[in-house]
PDB file of C-alpha atoms and ligand atoms in Angstrom:
ATOM      1  CA  MET N   3      84.615 136.056 136.796  1.00  0.00           C
ATOM      2  CA  ARG N   4      85.075 139.813 136.423  1.00  0.00           C
ATOM      3  CA  LEU N   5      83.805 141.168 133.117  1.00  0.00           C
ATOM      4  CA  ASP N   6      87.095 142.967 132.354  1.00  0.00           C
ATOM      5  CA  LYS N   7      89.034 139.726 132.921  1.00  0.00           C
ATOM      6  CA  LEU N   8      86.729 137.745 130.638  1.00  0.00           C
ATOM      7  CA  LEU N   9      87.067 140.367 127.904  1.00  0.00           C
ATOM      8  CA  ALA N  10      90.864 140.645 128.284  1.00  0.00           C
ATOM      9  CA  ASN N  11      91.216 136.849 128.183  1.00  0.00           C
ATOM     10  CA  SER N  12      89.044 136.788 125.078  1.00  0.00           C
ATOM     11  CA  GLY N  13      91.406 139.107 123.218  1.00  0.00           C
ATOM     12  CA  PHE N  14      89.684 142.480 123.579  1.00  0.00           C
ATOM     13  CA  GLY N  15      92.862 144.151 124.809  1.00  0.00           C
ATOM     14  CA  SER N  16      94.640 144.748 128.089  1.00  0.00           C
ATOM     15  CA  ARG N  17      92.643 145.303 131.266  1.00  0.00           C
ATOM     16  CA  THR N  18      93.104 149.096 130.770  1.00  0.00           C
ATOM     17  CA  GLU N  19      91.949 148.924 127.148  1.00  0.00           C
ATOM     18  CA  VAL N  20      88.978 146.797 128.153  1.00  0.00           C
ATOM     19  CA  LYS N  21      87.991 149.358 130.809  1.00  0.00           C
ATOM     20  CA  GLN N  22      87.984 152.050 128.091  1.00  0.00           C
ATOM     21  CA  LEU N  23      85.891 149.765 125.880  1.00  0.00           C
ATOM     22  CA  LEU N  24      83.404 149.262 128.701  1.00  0.00           C
ATOM     23  CA  LYS N  25      83.142 153.048 129.204  1.00  0.00           C
ATOM     24  CA  THR N  26      82.086 153.483 125.570  1.00  0.00           C
ATOM     25  CA  GLY N  27      79.033 151.318 126.278  1.00  0.00           C
ATOM     26  CA  ALA N  28      80.017 148.701 123.695  1.00  0.00           C
ATOM     27  CA  VAL N  29      79.430 145.771 126.036  1.00  0.00           C
ATOM     28  CA  MET N  30      76.120 144.073 126.794  1.00  0.00           C
ATOM     29  CA  VAL N  31      75.551 141.238 129.241  1.00  0.00           C
ATOM     30  CA  ASN N  32      72.263 139.398 128.685  1.00  0.00           C
ATOM     31  CA  ASP N  33      71.008 142.409 126.682  1.00  0.00           C
ATOM     32  CA  ILE N  34      71.846 144.908 129.428  1.00  0.00           C
ATOM     33  CA  ARG N  35      74.559 147.496 128.823  1.00  0.00           C
ATOM     34  CA  VAL N  36      77.304 147.097 131.429  1.00  0.00           C
ATOM     35  CA  LYS N  37      80.074 149.649 131.959  1.00  0.00           C
ATOM     36  CA  GLU N  38      81.438 148.319 135.229  1.00  0.00           C
ATOM     37  CA  ALA N  39      84.784 146.465 134.952  1.00  0.00           C
ATOM     38  CA  LYS N  40      84.267 144.453 138.102  1.00  0.00           C
ATOM     39  CA  TYR N  41      80.786 143.262 137.102  1.00  0.00           C
ATOM     40  CA  GLN N  42      80.651 139.506 137.759  1.00  0.00           C
ATOM     41  CA  VAL N  43      79.674 137.294 134.849  1.00  0.00           C
ATOM     42  CA  LYS N  44      78.918 133.593 134.767  1.00  0.00           C
ATOM     43  CA  GLU N  45      81.100 132.620 131.840  1.00  0.00           C
ATOM     44  CA  GLU N  46      79.187 129.366 131.224  1.00  0.00           C
ATOM     45  CA  SER N  47      75.719 130.890 131.009  1.00  0.00           C
ATOM     46  CA  ASP N  48      75.792 134.694 130.562  1.00  0.00           C
ATOM     47  CA  ARG N  49      75.699 136.083 127.026  1.00  0.00           C
ATOM     48  CA  VAL N  50      78.320 138.773 126.608  1.00  0.00           C
ATOM     49  CA  GLU N  51      78.332 140.890 123.436  1.00  0.00           C
ATOM     50  CA  VAL N  52      80.809 143.485 122.237  1.00  0.00           C
ATOM     51  CA  ASN N  53      79.398 145.812 119.575  1.00  0.00           C
ATOM     52  CA  GLY N  54      76.733 143.200 118.895  1.00  0.00           C
ATOM     53  CA  GLU N  55      79.206 140.320 118.499  1.00  0.00           C
ATOM     54  CA  THR N  56      78.803 137.446 120.972  1.00  0.00           C
ATOM     55  CA  VAL N  57      81.989 136.649 122.881  1.00  0.00           C
ATOM     56  CA  GLN N  58      82.822 132.936 122.720  1.00  0.00           C
ATOM     57  CA  TYR N  59      84.571 132.449 126.023  1.00  0.00           C
ATOM     58  CA  ALA N  60      86.704 129.366 126.484  1.00  0.00           C
ATOM     59  CA  GLU N  61      89.198 129.152 129.298  1.00  0.00           C
ATOM     60  CA  PHE N  62      91.501 126.784 127.477  1.00  0.00           C
ATOM     61  CA  THR N  63      92.889 126.989 124.022  1.00  0.00           C
ATOM     62  CA  TYR N  64      94.440 124.161 122.004  1.00  0.00           C
ATOM     63  CA  LEU N  65      96.262 125.075 118.816  1.00  0.00           C
ATOM     64  CA  MET N  66      98.194 123.021 116.300  1.00  0.00           C
ATOM     65  CA  MET N  67     100.989 124.892 114.524  1.00  0.00           C
ATOM     66  CA  ASN N  68     103.199 123.886 111.648  1.00  0.00           C
ATOM     67  CA  LYS N  69     106.269 125.433 113.221  1.00  0.00           C
ATOM     68  CA  PRO N  70     108.571 127.071 110.709  1.00  0.00           C
ATOM     69  CA  PRO N  71     112.364 126.892 111.072  1.00  0.00           C
ATOM     70  CA  GLY N  72     114.026 129.966 112.572  1.00  0.00           C
ATOM     71  CA  VAL N  73     111.561 130.562 115.413  1.00  0.00           C
ATOM     72  CA  VAL N  74     112.013 129.314 118.947  1.00  0.00           C
ATOM     73  CA  SER N  75     109.593 127.184 120.962  1.00  0.00           C
ATOM     74  CA  ALA N  76     109.286 129.600 123.861  1.00  0.00           C
ATOM     75  CA  THR N  77     106.876 132.235 125.116  1.00  0.00           C
ATOM     76  CA  GLU N  78     109.511 134.990 124.970  1.00  0.00           C
ATOM     77  CA  ASP N  79     113.052 135.407 123.819  1.00  0.00           C
ATOM     78  CA  ASN N  80     115.486 138.319 123.763  1.00  0.00           C
ATOM     79  CA  TRP N  81     116.833 137.581 120.272  1.00  0.00           C
ATOM     80  CA  ASP N  82     114.576 135.342 118.272  1.00  0.00           C
ATOM     81  CA  GLU N  83     110.982 135.367 117.150  1.00  0.00           C
ATOM     82  CA  THR N  84     108.945 132.866 119.160  1.00  0.00           C
ATOM     83  CA  VAL N  85     106.077 130.620 118.141  1.00  0.00           C
ATOM     84  CA  ILE N  86     103.841 132.763 120.369  1.00  0.00           C
ATOM     85  CA  ASP N  87     104.783 135.858 118.308  1.00  0.00           C
ATOM     86  CA  LEU N  88     103.209 134.092 115.303  1.00  0.00           C
ATOM     87  CA  LEU N  89      99.770 133.954 116.981  1.00  0.00           C
ATOM     88  CA  ASP N  90      96.965 136.486 116.541  1.00  0.00           C
ATOM     89  CA  ALA N  91      96.464 138.878 119.462  1.00  0.00           C
ATOM     90  CA  ARG N  92      93.250 137.077 120.418  1.00  0.00           C
ATOM     91  CA  ASP N  93      95.063 133.751 120.704  1.00  0.00           C
ATOM     92  CA  ARG N  94      97.998 135.330 122.530  1.00  0.00           C
ATOM     93  CA  ALA N  95      95.585 136.841 125.061  1.00  0.00           C
ATOM     94  CA  LYS N  96      94.929 133.366 126.453  1.00  0.00           C
ATOM     95  CA  LYS N  97      98.582 133.138 127.480  1.00  0.00           C
ATOM     96  CA  PRO N  98      99.345 129.864 125.715  1.00  0.00           C
ATOM     97  CA  PHE N  99     102.738 128.179 125.689  1.00  0.00           C
ATOM     98  CA  PRO N 100     104.337 125.520 123.517  1.00  0.00           C
ATOM     99  CA  VAL N 101     103.709 122.018 124.863  1.00  0.00           C
ATOM    100  CA  GLY N 102     107.229 120.662 124.594  1.00  0.00           C
ATOM    101  CA  ARG N 103     109.998 122.042 122.449  1.00  0.00           C
ATOM    102  CA  LEU N 104     111.189 121.743 118.919  1.00  0.00           C
ATOM    103  CA  ASP N 105     114.677 123.043 118.130  1.00  0.00           C
ATOM    104  CA  LYS N 106     114.912 126.386 116.368  1.00  0.00           C
ATOM    105  CA  ASP N 107     115.734 124.656 113.069  1.00  0.00           C
ATOM    106  CA  THR N 108     113.083 121.917 113.439  1.00  0.00           C
ATOM    107  CA  GLU N 109     109.755 122.251 111.626  1.00  0.00           C
ATOM    108  CA  GLY N 110     106.379 120.680 112.024  1.00  0.00           C
ATOM    109  CA  LEU N 111     103.779 119.769 114.579  1.00  0.00           C
ATOM    110  CA  LEU N 112     103.743 121.885 117.703  1.00  0.00           C
ATOM    111  CA  LEU N 113     100.885 121.914 120.177  1.00  0.00           C
ATOM    112  CA  ILE N 114     100.310 125.287 121.790  1.00  0.00           C
ATOM    113  CA  SER N 115      97.960 125.511 124.761  1.00  0.00           C
ATOM    114  CA  ASN N 116      97.337 127.146 128.118  1.00  0.00           C
ATOM    115  CA  ASP N 117      96.174 123.858 129.670  1.00  0.00           C
ATOM    116  CA  GLY N 118      98.941 123.084 132.148  1.00  0.00           C
ATOM    117  CA  VAL N 119      97.425 119.761 133.177  1.00  0.00           C
ATOM    118  CA  LEU N 120      97.277 118.416 129.624  1.00  0.00           C
ATOM    119  CA  ALA N 121     100.822 119.690 128.967  1.00  0.00           C
ATOM    120  CA  HIS N 122     102.112 118.019 132.097  1.00  0.00           C
ATOM    121  CA  ASN N 123     100.409 114.745 131.204  1.00  0.00           C
ATOM    122  CA  LEU N 124     101.643 114.707 127.616  1.00  0.00           C
ATOM    123  CA  LEU N 125     105.206 115.593 128.573  1.00  0.00           C
ATOM    124  CA  SER N 126     105.493 113.315 131.574  1.00  0.00           C
ATOM    125  CA  PRO N 127     108.254 110.734 130.921  1.00  0.00           C
ATOM    126  CA  LYS N 128     105.977 108.147 132.534  1.00  0.00           C
ATOM    127  CA  LYS N 129     103.401 108.491 129.753  1.00  0.00           C
ATOM    128  CA  HIS N 130     105.717 107.554 126.844  1.00  0.00           C
ATOM    129  CA  VAL N 131     103.779 109.646 124.351  1.00  0.00           C
ATOM    130  CA  ASP N 132     105.260 108.727 120.963  1.00  0.00           C
ATOM    131  CA  LYS N 133     106.615 111.417 118.678  1.00  0.00           C
ATOM    132  CA  THR N 134     107.215 110.761 114.989  1.00  0.00           C
ATOM    133  CA  TYR N 135     109.653 112.751 112.873  1.00  0.00           C
ATOM    134  CA  VAL N 136     110.947 112.711 109.355  1.00  0.00           C
ATOM    135  CA  ALA N 137     114.685 113.304 109.273  1.00  0.00           C
ATOM    136  CA  LYS N 138     117.173 113.859 106.470  1.00  0.00           C
ATOM    137  CA  VAL N 139     120.637 112.733 107.424  1.00  0.00           C
ATOM    138  CA  ASP N 140     124.109 112.776 105.956  1.00  0.00           C
ATOM    139  CA  GLY N 141     125.050 109.146 105.572  1.00  0.00           C
ATOM    140  CA  VAL N 142     123.275 105.953 104.653  1.00  0.00           C
ATOM    141  CA  VAL N 143     121.000 104.527 107.336  1.00  0.00           C
ATOM    142  CA  THR N 144     121.800 100.831 107.700  1.00  0.00           C
ATOM    143  CA  GLU N 145     120.007  97.754 109.030  1.00  0.00           C
ATOM    144  CA  ASP N 146     122.453  97.952 111.959  1.00  0.00           C
ATOM    145  CA  ASP N 147     121.248 101.480 112.789  1.00  0.00           C
ATOM    146  CA  ILE N 148     117.646 100.252 112.709  1.00  0.00           C
ATOM    147  CA  ALA N 149     118.561  97.428 115.095  1.00  0.00           C
ATOM    148  CA  ILE N 150     120.501  99.736 117.439  1.00  0.00           C
ATOM    149  CA  PHE N 151     117.600 102.211 117.587  1.00  0.00           C
ATOM    150  CA  LYS N 152     115.194  99.334 118.248  1.00  0.00           C
ATOM    151  CA  GLU N 153     117.404  98.067 121.058  1.00  0.00           C
ATOM    152  CA  GLY N 154     117.912 101.523 122.594  1.00  0.00           C
ATOM    153  CA  VAL N 155     120.724 103.737 121.368  1.00  0.00           C
ATOM    154  CA  THR N 156     123.116 105.273 123.898  1.00  0.00           C
ATOM    155  CA  ILE N 157     123.544 108.989 123.260  1.00  0.00           C
ATOM    156  CA  SER N 158     125.931 111.612 124.633  1.00  0.00           C
ATOM    157  CA  ASP N 159     125.820 111.866 128.449  1.00  0.00           C
ATOM    158  CA  ASN N 160     125.570 108.054 128.461  1.00  0.00           C
ATOM    159  CA  TYR N 161     121.781 107.949 128.412  1.00  0.00           C
ATOM    160  CA  THR N 162     120.266 104.889 126.754  1.00  0.00           C
ATOM    161  CA  CYS N 163     117.120 105.851 124.900  1.00  0.00           C
ATOM    162  CA  LYS N 164     113.960 103.834 124.988  1.00  0.00           C
ATOM    163  CA  PRO N 165     113.412 101.665 121.888  1.00  0.00           C
ATOM    164  CA  ALA N 166     112.718 103.706 118.765  1.00  0.00           C
ATOM    165  CA  VAL N 167     111.333 102.709 115.389  1.00  0.00           C
ATOM    166  CA  LEU N 168     113.494 103.775 112.459  1.00  0.00           C
ATOM    167  CA  GLU N 169     112.361 103.298 108.857  1.00  0.00           C
ATOM    168  CA  VAL N 170     114.231 104.354 105.749  1.00  0.00           C
ATOM    169  CA  ILE N 171     112.072 106.308 103.312  1.00  0.00           C
ATOM    170  CA  GLN N 172     114.782 106.729 100.717  1.00  0.00           C
ATOM    171  CA  ALA N 173     118.534 106.766 100.396  1.00  0.00           C
ATOM    172  CA  GLU N 174     120.617 108.248  97.587  1.00  0.00           C
ATOM    173  CA  ASP N 175     124.010 109.862  97.049  1.00  0.00           C
ATOM    174  CA  GLY N 176     125.177 109.078 100.573  1.00  0.00           C
ATOM    175  CA  THR N 177     122.204 110.725 102.271  1.00  0.00           C
ATOM    176  CA  SER N 178     119.038 109.214 103.713  1.00  0.00           C
ATOM    177  CA  GLU N 179     115.510 110.238 104.518  1.00  0.00           C
ATOM    178  CA  ALA N 180     114.043 108.321 107.411  1.00  0.00           C
ATOM    179  CA  GLN N 181     111.029 108.269 109.677  1.00  0.00           C
ATOM    180  CA  ILE N 182     111.698 107.847 113.366  1.00  0.00           C
ATOM    181  CA  THR N 183     109.334 107.351 116.276  1.00  0.00           C
ATOM    182  CA  ILE N 184     110.671 107.987 119.766  1.00  0.00           C
ATOM    183  CA  GLN N 185     109.047 107.644 123.161  1.00  0.00           C
ATOM    184  CA  GLU N 186     110.826 110.477 124.946  1.00  0.00           C
ATOM    185  CA  GLY N 187     111.610 114.108 124.395  1.00  0.00           C
ATOM    186  CA  LYS N 188     115.169 114.657 125.558  1.00  0.00           C
ATOM    187  CA  PHE N 189     117.044 117.750 124.443  1.00  0.00           C
ATOM    188  CA  HIS N 190     118.118 117.355 120.766  1.00  0.00           C
ATOM    189  CA  GLN N 191     117.181 113.713 121.096  1.00  0.00           C
ATOM    190  CA  VAL N 192     116.782 112.734 117.444  1.00  0.00           C
ATOM    191  CA  LYS N 193     119.944 114.581 116.425  1.00  0.00           C
ATOM    192  CA  ARG N 194     121.897 112.951 119.241  1.00  0.00           C
ATOM    193  CA  MET N 195     120.545 109.498 118.352  1.00  0.00           C
ATOM    194  CA  PHE N 196     121.808 109.839 114.792  1.00  0.00           C
ATOM    195  CA  GLU N 197     125.102 111.289 116.020  1.00  0.00           C
ATOM    196  CA  ALA N 198     125.515 108.123 118.089  1.00  0.00           C
ATOM    197  CA  VAL N 199     125.579 106.156 114.818  1.00  0.00           C
ATOM    198  CA  ASP N 200     127.846 108.738 113.115  1.00  0.00           C
ATOM    199  CA  LYS N 201     125.206 110.546 111.137  1.00  0.00           C
ATOM    200  CA  GLN N 202     124.324 114.223 111.033  1.00  0.00           C
ATOM    201  CA  VAL N 203     120.696 115.361 110.875  1.00  0.00           C
ATOM    202  CA  THR N 204     120.358 118.068 108.212  1.00  0.00           C
ATOM    203  CA  TYR N 205     116.564 118.489 108.339  1.00  0.00           C
ATOM    204  CA  LEU N 206     113.979 117.523 110.928  1.00  0.00           C
ATOM    205  CA  LYS N 207     110.210 117.772 110.914  1.00  0.00           C
ATOM    206  CA  ARG N 208     107.743 116.452 113.487  1.00  0.00           C
ATOM    207  CA  LEU N 209     104.730 114.714 111.983  1.00  0.00           C
ATOM    208  CA  GLN N 210     102.913 113.321 114.998  1.00  0.00           C
ATOM    209  CA  MET N 211     102.672 113.556 118.780  1.00  0.00           C
ATOM    210  CA  GLY N 212     100.666 110.782 120.404  1.00  0.00           C
ATOM    211  CA  PRO N 213      97.511 110.514 118.308  1.00  0.00           C
ATOM    212  CA  LEU N 214      97.793 114.092 117.013  1.00  0.00           C
ATOM    213  CA  LYS N 215      98.904 114.331 113.369  1.00  0.00           C
ATOM    214  CA  LEU N 216     100.180 117.454 111.653  1.00  0.00           C
ATOM    215  CA  ASP N 217      97.448 118.816 109.365  1.00  0.00           C
ATOM    216  CA  PRO N 218      99.098 118.688 105.908  1.00  0.00           C
ATOM    217  CA  THR N 219      97.096 121.715 104.764  1.00  0.00           C
ATOM    218  CA  LEU N 220      98.876 123.988 107.264  1.00  0.00           C
ATOM    219  CA  ALA N 221     101.701 125.927 105.614  1.00  0.00           C
ATOM    220  CA  LEU N 222     104.816 126.652 107.668  1.00  0.00           C
ATOM    221  CA  GLY N 223     103.890 129.206 110.340  1.00  0.00           C
ATOM    222  CA  GLU N 224     100.162 128.547 110.065  1.00  0.00           C
ATOM    223  CA  TYR N 225      98.087 127.175 112.887  1.00  0.00           C
ATOM    224  CA  ARG N 226      94.525 126.205 113.720  1.00  0.00           C
ATOM    225  CA  MET N 227      92.428 125.132 116.678  1.00  0.00           C
ATOM    226  CA  LEU N 228      92.282 121.415 117.390  1.00  0.00           C
ATOM    227  CA  THR N 229      89.014 119.782 116.421  1.00  0.00           C
ATOM    228  CA  GLU N 230      86.927 118.332 119.242  1.00  0.00           C
ATOM    229  CA  ALA N 231      87.850 114.801 118.072  1.00  0.00           C
ATOM    230  CA  GLU N 232      91.588 115.612 118.060  1.00  0.00           C
ATOM    231  CA  LEU N 233      91.310 117.094 121.533  1.00  0.00           C
ATOM    232  CA  GLN N 234      89.463 114.107 122.957  1.00  0.00           C
ATOM    233  CA  THR N 235      92.019 111.583 121.621  1.00  0.00           C
ATOM    234  CA  LEU N 236      94.879 113.748 122.867  1.00  0.00           C
ATOM    235  CA  MET N 237      93.331 114.008 126.335  1.00  0.00           C
ATOM    236  CA  ALA N 238      92.926 110.234 126.378  1.00  0.00           C
ATOM    237  CA  ALA N 239      96.607 109.775 125.441  1.00  0.00           C
ATOM    238  CA  GLY N 240      97.646 111.968 128.372  1.00  0.00           C
ATOM    239  CA  LYS N 241      95.518 110.125 130.923  1.00  0.00           C
TER     240      LYS N 241
HETATM  241  N1  URA P   3     114.876 115.892 118.438  1.00  0.00           N
HETATM  242  C1  URA P   3     115.762 116.852 118.068  1.00  0.00           C
HETATM  243  O1  URA P   3     116.936 116.601 117.960  1.00  0.00           O
HETATM  244  N2  URA P   3     115.283 118.076 117.829  1.00  0.00           N
HETATM  245  C2  URA P   3     113.976 118.403 117.903  1.00  0.00           C
HETATM  246  O2  URA P   3     113.609 119.546 117.646  1.00  0.00           O
HETATM  247  C3  URA P   3     113.069 117.395 118.290  1.00  0.00           C
HETATM  248  C4  URA P   3     113.551 116.152 118.553  1.00  0.00           C
END
């Protein structure tokens, strides 16, 4: 790989900025100062340093975000802030994208990666990767609702959802808090499922996607890299 590409992908600026950086003599490859942008490096074995700091090159990035409400699950948007805007420049440099979508007003677990194969596998309808949400709804969730969701609720556009597990966490004053696990990821699916039983979702948060659980220590808007163990179980779920 070209040295300027490796440095740009590692968050050291645009290709033009990286070329300037190289000209200053800040970059060493295996202890030799290199100023040439097109210098070829072996990213697996060569040691690249910028101002004495070793560059940890990894082609793929896997981030878990606690998505806040009010930002959109997209790479760019003309009006709204996106989840990618919340990333540090170094993370953005890897050109990651949200793996699946949460609505603008939905919070919680969002995987952000530049691994198209993993994304494809996790999102493929054939894989049935479970997603678990906590939802607050207007109305009291009944045993009938639980049974209908288990059977497969028919939502707008006449689509019958795959069986879903609905559990009531608490119900008071005509509202309910429930946990729901679905196998698909249709547009506004959870909201449309509750609408089908005459209930309005007023708050929605994703807790889990396949084996990946939202880290409870992440505040809204915060994110972190997946651990190696999380990544391995996620890869296995997408296989
Ligand atoms: N279902 C919804 O209705 N919205 C989401 O953001 C995710 C699932």
